[in-house]
XYZ file of C-alpha atoms in Angstrom:
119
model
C -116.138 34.652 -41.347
C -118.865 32.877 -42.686
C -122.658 33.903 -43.218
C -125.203 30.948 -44.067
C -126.712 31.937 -47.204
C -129.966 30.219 -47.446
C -131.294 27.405 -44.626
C -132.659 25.312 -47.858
C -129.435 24.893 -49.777
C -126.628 25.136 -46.951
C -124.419 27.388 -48.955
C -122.147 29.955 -46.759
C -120.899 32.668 -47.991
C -117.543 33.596 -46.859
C -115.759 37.013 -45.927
C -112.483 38.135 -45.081
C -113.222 39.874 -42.036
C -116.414 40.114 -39.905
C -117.124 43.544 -40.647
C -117.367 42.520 -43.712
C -120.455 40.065 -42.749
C -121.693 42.212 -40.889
C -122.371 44.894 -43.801
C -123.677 41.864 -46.079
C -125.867 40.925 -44.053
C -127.238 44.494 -43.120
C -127.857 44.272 -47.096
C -129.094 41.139 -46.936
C -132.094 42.676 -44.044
C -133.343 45.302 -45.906
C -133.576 42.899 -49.139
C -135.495 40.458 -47.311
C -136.774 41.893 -43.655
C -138.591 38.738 -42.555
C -135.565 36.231 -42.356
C -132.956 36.369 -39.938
C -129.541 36.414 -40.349
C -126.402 35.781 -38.015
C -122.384 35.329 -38.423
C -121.613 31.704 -37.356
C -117.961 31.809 -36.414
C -115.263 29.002 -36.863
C -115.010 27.018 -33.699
C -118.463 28.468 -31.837
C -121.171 25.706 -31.879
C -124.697 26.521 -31.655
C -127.075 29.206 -32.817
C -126.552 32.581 -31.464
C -129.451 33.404 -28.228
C -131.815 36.031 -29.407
C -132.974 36.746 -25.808
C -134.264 34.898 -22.786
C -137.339 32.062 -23.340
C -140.379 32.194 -20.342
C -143.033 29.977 -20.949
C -146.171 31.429 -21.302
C -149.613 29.981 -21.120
C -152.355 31.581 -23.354
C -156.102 30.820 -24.040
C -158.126 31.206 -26.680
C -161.301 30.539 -28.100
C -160.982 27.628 -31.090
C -161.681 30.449 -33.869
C -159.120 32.490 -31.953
C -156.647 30.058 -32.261
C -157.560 29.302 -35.887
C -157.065 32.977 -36.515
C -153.545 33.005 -35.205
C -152.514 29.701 -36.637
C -153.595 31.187 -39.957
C -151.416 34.151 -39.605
C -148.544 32.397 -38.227
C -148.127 30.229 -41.026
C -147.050 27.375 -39.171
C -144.263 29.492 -36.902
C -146.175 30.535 -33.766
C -142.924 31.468 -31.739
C -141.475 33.834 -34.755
C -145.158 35.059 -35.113
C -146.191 35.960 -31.721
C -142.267 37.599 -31.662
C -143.101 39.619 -33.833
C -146.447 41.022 -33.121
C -145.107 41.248 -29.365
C -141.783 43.495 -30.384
C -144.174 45.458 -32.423
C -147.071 46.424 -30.175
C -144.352 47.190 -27.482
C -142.398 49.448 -30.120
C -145.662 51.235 -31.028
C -145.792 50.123 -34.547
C -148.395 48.709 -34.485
C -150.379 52.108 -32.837
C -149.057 53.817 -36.316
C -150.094 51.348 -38.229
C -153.563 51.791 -37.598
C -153.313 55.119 -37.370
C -152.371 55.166 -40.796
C -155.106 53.082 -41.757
C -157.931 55.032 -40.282
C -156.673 58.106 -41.440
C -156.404 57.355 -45.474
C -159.989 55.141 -44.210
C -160.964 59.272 -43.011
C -159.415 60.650 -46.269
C -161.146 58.506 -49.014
C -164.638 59.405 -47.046
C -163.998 63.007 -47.649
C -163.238 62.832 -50.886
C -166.173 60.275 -51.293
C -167.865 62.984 -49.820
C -166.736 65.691 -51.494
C -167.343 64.144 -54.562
C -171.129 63.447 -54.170
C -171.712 66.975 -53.106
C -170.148 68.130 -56.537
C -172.078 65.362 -58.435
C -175.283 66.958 -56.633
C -174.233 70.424 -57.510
């Protein structure tokens, strides 16, 4: 079994047994969570599917698209991927969640402060 290492310098990394990959590269996700990882095996050809493609047709204003070109960092496919799989997992709900509640926290203690200044 082989697992490609690193897309820049070709290097595999081999393993005895494909369990084996597989628990490398489970390693290998948490280490680095934004690349992607698969088990090429001897005598397969191709990259692995990662689901089904529909083409999609989406419009947007110029600074709209600028916005999104900006934070796709020249991938639009992996980036619109990945803010699709997490608004549909709900991550994206906790996220900001999250945000305006330590946003609601630092005003009460902003708050709290100023009353014991004025005290």
């Amino acid at each position: 079994m082989n697992t490609m290492w690193n897309d820049r310098n070709d290097q595999e990394l081999e393993y005895d047994s494909r369990k084996e990959a597989e628990d490398q590269i489970k390693l290998y996700q948490m280490m680095l969570p934004d690349q992607v990882f698969y088990i090429h095996e001897l005598g397969v050809t191709g990259r692995p599917s990662i689901g089904v493609t529909r083409k999609v047709s989406l419009t947007l204003t110029d600074e709209d698209w600028e916005r999104f070109d900006d934070q796709a960092n020249g991938n639009r496919p992996k980036y619109l991927r990945k803010v699709l799989t997490e608004a549909l997992d709900g991550r994206t709900d906790k996220e900001q969640m999250a945000k305006q509640l330590a946003a609601y926290a630092e005003f009460l203690y902003d708050q709290s402060r100023q009353e014991k200044e004025a005290a």
